[in-house]
mmCIF file of N, CA and C in Angstrom:
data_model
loop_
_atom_site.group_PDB
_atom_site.id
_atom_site.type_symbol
_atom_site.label_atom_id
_atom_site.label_comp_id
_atom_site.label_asym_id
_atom_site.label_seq_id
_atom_site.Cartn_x
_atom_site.Cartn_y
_atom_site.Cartn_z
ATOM 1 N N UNK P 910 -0.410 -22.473 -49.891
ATOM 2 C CA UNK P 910 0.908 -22.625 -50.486
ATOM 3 C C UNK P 910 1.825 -21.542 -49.930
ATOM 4 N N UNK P 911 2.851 -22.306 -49.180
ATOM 5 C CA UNK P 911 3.738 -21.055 -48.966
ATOM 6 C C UNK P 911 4.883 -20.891 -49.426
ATOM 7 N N UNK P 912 5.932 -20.754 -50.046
ATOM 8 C CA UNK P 912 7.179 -20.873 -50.959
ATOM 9 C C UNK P 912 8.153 -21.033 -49.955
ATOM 10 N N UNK P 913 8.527 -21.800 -50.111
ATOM 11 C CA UNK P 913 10.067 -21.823 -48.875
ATOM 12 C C UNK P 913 11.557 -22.161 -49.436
ATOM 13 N N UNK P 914 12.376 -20.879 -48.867
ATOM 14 C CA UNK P 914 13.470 -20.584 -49.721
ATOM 15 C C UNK P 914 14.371 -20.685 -48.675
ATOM 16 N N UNK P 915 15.892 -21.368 -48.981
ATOM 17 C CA UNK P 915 17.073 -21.966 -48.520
ATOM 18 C C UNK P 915 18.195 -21.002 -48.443
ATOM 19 N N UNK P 916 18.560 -20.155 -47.536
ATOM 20 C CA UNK P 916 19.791 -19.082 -47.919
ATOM 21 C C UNK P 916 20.518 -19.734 -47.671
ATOM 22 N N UNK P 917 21.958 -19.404 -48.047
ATOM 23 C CA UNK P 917 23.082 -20.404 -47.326
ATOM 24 C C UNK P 917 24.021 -19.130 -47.618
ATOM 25 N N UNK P 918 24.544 -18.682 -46.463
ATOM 26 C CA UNK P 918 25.431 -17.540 -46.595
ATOM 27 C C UNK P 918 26.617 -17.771 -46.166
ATOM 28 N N UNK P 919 27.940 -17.763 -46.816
ATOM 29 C CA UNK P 919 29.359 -18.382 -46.547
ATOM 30 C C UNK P 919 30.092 -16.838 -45.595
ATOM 31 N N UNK P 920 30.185 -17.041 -44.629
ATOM 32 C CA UNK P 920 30.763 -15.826 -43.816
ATOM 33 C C UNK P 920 31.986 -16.353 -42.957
ATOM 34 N N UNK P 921 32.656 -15.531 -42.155
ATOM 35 C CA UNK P 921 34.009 -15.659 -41.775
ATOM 36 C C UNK P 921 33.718 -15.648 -40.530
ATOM 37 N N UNK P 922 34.671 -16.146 -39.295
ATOM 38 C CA UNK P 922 34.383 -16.264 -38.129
ATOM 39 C C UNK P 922 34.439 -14.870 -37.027
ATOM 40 N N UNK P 923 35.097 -14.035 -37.860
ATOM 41 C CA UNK P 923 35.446 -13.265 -37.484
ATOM 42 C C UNK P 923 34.824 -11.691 -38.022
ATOM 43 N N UNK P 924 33.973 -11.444 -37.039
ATOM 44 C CA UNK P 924 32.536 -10.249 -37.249
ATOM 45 C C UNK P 924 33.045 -9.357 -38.455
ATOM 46 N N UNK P 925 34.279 -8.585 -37.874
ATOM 47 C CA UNK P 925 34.347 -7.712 -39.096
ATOM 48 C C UNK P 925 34.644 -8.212 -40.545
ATOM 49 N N UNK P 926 35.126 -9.013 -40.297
ATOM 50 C CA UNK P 926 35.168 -9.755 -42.095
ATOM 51 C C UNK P 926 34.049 -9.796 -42.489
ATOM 52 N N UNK P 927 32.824 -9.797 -41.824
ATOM 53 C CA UNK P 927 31.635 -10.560 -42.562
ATOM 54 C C UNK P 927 30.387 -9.670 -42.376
ATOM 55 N N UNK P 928 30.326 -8.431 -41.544
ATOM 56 C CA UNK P 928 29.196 -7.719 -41.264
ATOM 57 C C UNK P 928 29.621 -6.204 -41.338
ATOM 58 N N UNK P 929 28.868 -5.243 -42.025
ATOM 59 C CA UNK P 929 29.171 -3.742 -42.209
ATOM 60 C C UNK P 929 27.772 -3.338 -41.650
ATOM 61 N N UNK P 930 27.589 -2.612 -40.616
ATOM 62 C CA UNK P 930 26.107 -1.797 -40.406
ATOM 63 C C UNK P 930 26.670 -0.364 -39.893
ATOM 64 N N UNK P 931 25.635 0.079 -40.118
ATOM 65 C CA UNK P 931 25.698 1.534 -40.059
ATOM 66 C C UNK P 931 23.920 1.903 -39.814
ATOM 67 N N UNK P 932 23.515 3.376 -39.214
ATOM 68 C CA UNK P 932 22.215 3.458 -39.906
ATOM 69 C C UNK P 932 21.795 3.781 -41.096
ATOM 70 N N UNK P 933 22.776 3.957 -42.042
ATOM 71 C CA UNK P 933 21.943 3.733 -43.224
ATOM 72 C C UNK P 933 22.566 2.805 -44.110
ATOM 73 N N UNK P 934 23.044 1.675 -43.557
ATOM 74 C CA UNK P 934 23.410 0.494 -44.547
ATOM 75 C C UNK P 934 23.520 -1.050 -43.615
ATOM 76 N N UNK P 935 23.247 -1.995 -44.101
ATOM 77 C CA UNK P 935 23.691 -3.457 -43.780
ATOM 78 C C UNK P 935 24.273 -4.139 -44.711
ATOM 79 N N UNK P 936 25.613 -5.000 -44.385
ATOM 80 C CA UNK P 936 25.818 -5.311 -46.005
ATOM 81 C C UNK P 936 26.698 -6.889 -45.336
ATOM 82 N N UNK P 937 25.788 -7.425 -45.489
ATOM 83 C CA UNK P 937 26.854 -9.153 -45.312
ATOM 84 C C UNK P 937 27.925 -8.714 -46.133
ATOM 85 N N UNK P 938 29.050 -9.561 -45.805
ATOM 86 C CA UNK P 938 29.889 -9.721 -46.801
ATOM 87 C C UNK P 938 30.639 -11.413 -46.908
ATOM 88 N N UNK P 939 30.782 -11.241 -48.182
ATOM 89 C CA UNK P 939 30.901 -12.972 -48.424
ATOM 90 C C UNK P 939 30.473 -13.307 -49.410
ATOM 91 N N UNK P 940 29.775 -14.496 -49.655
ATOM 92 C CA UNK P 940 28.837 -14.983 -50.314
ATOM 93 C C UNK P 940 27.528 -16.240 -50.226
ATOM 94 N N UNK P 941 25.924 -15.702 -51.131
ATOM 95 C CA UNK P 941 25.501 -16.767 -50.690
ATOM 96 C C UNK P 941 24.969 -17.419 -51.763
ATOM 97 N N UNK P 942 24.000 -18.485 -51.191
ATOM 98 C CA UNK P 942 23.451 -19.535 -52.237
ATOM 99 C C UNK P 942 22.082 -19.665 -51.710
ATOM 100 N N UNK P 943 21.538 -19.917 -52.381
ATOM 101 C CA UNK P 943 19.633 -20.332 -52.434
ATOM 102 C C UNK P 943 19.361 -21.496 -53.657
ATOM 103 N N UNK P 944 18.357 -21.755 -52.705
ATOM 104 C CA UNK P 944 17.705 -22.892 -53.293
ATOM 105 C C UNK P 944 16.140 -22.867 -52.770
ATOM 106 N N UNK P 945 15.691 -23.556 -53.547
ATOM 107 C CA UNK P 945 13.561 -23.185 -53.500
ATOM 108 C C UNK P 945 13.817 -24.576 -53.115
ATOM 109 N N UNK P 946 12.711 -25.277 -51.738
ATOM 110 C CA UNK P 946 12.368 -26.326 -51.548
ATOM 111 C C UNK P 946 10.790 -26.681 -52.000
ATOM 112 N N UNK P 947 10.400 -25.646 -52.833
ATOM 113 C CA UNK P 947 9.206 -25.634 -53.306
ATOM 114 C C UNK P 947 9.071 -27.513 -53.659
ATOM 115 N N UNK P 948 8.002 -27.690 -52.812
ATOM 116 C CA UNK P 948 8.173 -29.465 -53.199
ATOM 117 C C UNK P 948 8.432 -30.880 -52.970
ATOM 118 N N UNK P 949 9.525 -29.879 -51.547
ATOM 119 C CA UNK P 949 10.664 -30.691 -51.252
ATOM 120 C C UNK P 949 9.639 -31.387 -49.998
ATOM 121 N N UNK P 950 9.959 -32.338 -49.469
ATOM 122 C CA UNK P 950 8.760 -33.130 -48.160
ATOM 123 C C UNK P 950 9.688 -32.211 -47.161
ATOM 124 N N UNK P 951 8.741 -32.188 -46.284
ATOM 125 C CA UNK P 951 9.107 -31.606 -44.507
ATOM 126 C C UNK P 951 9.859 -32.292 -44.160
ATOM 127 N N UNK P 952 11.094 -32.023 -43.120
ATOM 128 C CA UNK P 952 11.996 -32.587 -42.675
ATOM 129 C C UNK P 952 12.402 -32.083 -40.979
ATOM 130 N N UNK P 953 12.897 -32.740 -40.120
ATOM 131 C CA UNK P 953 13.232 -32.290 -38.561
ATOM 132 C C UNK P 953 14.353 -31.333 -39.055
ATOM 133 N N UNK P 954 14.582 -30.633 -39.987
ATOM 134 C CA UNK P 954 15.751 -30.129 -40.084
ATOM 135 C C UNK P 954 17.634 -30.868 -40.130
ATOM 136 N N UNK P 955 17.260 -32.335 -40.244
ATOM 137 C CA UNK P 955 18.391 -33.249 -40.361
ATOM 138 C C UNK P 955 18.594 -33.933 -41.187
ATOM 139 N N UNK P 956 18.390 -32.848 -42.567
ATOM 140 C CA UNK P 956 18.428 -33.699 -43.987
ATOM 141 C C UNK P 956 19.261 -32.995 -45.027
ATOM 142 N N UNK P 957 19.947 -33.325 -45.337
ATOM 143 C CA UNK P 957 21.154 -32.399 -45.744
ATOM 144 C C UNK P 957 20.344 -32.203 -47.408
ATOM 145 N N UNK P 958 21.083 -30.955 -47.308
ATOM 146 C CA UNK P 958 20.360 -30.460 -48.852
ATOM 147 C C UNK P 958 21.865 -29.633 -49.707
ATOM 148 N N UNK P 959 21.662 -30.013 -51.362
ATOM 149 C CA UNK P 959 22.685 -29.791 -51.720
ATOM 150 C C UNK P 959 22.037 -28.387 -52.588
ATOM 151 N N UNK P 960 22.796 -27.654 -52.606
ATOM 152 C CA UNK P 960 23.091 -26.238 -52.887
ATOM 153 C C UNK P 960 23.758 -25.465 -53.871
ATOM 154 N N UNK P 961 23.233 -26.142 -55.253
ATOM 155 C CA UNK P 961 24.637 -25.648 -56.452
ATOM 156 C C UNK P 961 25.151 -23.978 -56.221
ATOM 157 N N UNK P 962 26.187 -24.064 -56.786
ATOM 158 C CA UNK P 962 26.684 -22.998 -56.552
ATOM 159 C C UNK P 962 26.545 -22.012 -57.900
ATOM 160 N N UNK P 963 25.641 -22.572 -58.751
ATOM 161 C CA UNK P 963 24.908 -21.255 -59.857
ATOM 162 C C UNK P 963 23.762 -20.711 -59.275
ATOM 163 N N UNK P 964 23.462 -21.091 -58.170
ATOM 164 C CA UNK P 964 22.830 -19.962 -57.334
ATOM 165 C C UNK P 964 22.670 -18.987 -56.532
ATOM 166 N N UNK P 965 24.024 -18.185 -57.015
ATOM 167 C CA UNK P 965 24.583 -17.136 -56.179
ATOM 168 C C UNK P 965 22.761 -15.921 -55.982
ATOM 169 N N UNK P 966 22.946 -15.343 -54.607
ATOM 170 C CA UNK P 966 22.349 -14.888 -53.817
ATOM 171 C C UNK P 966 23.098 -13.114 -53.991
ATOM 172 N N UNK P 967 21.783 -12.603 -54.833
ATOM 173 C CA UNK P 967 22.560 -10.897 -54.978
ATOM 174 C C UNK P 967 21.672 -10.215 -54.893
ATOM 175 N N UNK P 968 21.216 -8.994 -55.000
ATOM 176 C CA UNK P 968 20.012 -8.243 -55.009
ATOM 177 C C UNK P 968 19.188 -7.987 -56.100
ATOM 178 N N UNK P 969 19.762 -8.368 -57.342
ATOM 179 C CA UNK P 969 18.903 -8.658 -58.483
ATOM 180 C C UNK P 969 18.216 -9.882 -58.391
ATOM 181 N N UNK P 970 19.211 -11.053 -57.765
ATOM 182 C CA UNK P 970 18.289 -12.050 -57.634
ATOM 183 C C UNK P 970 17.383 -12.080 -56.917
ATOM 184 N N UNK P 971 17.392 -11.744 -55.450
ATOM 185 C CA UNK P 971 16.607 -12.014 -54.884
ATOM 186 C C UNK P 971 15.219 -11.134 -55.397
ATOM 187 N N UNK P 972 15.497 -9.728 -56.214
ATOM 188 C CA UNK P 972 14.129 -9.552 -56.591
ATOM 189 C C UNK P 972 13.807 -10.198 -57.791
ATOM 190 N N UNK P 973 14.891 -11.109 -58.253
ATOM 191 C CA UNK P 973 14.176 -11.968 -59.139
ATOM 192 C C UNK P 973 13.034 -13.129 -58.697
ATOM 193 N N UNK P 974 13.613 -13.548 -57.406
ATOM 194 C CA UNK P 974 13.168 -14.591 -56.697
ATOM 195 C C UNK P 974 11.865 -14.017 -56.034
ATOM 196 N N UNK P 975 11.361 -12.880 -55.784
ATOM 197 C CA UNK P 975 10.731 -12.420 -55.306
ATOM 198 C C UNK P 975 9.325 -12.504 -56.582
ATOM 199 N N UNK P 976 9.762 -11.968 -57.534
ATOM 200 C CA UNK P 976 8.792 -11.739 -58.930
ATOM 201 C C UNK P 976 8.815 -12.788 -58.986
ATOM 202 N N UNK P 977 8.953 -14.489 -59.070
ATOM 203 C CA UNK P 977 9.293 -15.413 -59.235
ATOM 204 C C UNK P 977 8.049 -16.220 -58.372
ATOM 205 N N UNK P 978 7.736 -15.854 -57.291
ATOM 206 C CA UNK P 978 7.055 -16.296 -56.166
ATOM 207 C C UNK P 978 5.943 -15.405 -55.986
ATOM 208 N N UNK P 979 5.850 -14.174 -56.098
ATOM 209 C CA UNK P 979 4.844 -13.209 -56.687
ATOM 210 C C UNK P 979 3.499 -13.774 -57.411
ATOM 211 N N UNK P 980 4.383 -14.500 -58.492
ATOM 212 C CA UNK P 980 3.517 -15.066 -60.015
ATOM 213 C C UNK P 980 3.437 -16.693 -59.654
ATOM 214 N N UNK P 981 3.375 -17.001 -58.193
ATOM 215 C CA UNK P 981 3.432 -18.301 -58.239
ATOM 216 C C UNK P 981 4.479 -19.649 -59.032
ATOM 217 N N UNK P 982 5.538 -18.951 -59.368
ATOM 218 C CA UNK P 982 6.607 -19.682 -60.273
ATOM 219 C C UNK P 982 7.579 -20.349 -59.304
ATOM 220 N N UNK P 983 7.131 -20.122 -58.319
ATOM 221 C CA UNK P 983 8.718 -20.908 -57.467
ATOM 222 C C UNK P 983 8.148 -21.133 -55.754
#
């Protein structure tokens, strides 16, 4: 079983709008969305998948999502 998770990150075309690095930081900027395909059948990658948008993508979540998949829950 391997958990397979969907980022979808909304960014700007234009680098500095959307990327901050430094060596001691990385920080997208924007916003994203996830979704668990836990379930979902294999696909060539040409299957459109919908993405609510109460699944904003933050660093609490993702260590939610992490403890989540940890415990086999997702």
């Amino acid at each position: 079983h391997c958990p397979r998770i969907l980022v979808v990150v909304c960014v700007s075309k234009d680098w500095s709008e959307r990327l901050v690095w430094s060596p001691e930081e990385l920080r997208l900027l924007r916003c994203g969305y996830w979704k668990s395909l836990s379930g979902a059948a294999s696909t060539a990658n040409k299957t459109a998948i919908n993405v609510t948008l109460d699944q904003h993508l933050s660093v609490d979540e993702l260590g939610r999502i992490m403890y989540l998949v940890s415990e086999g829950k997702l």
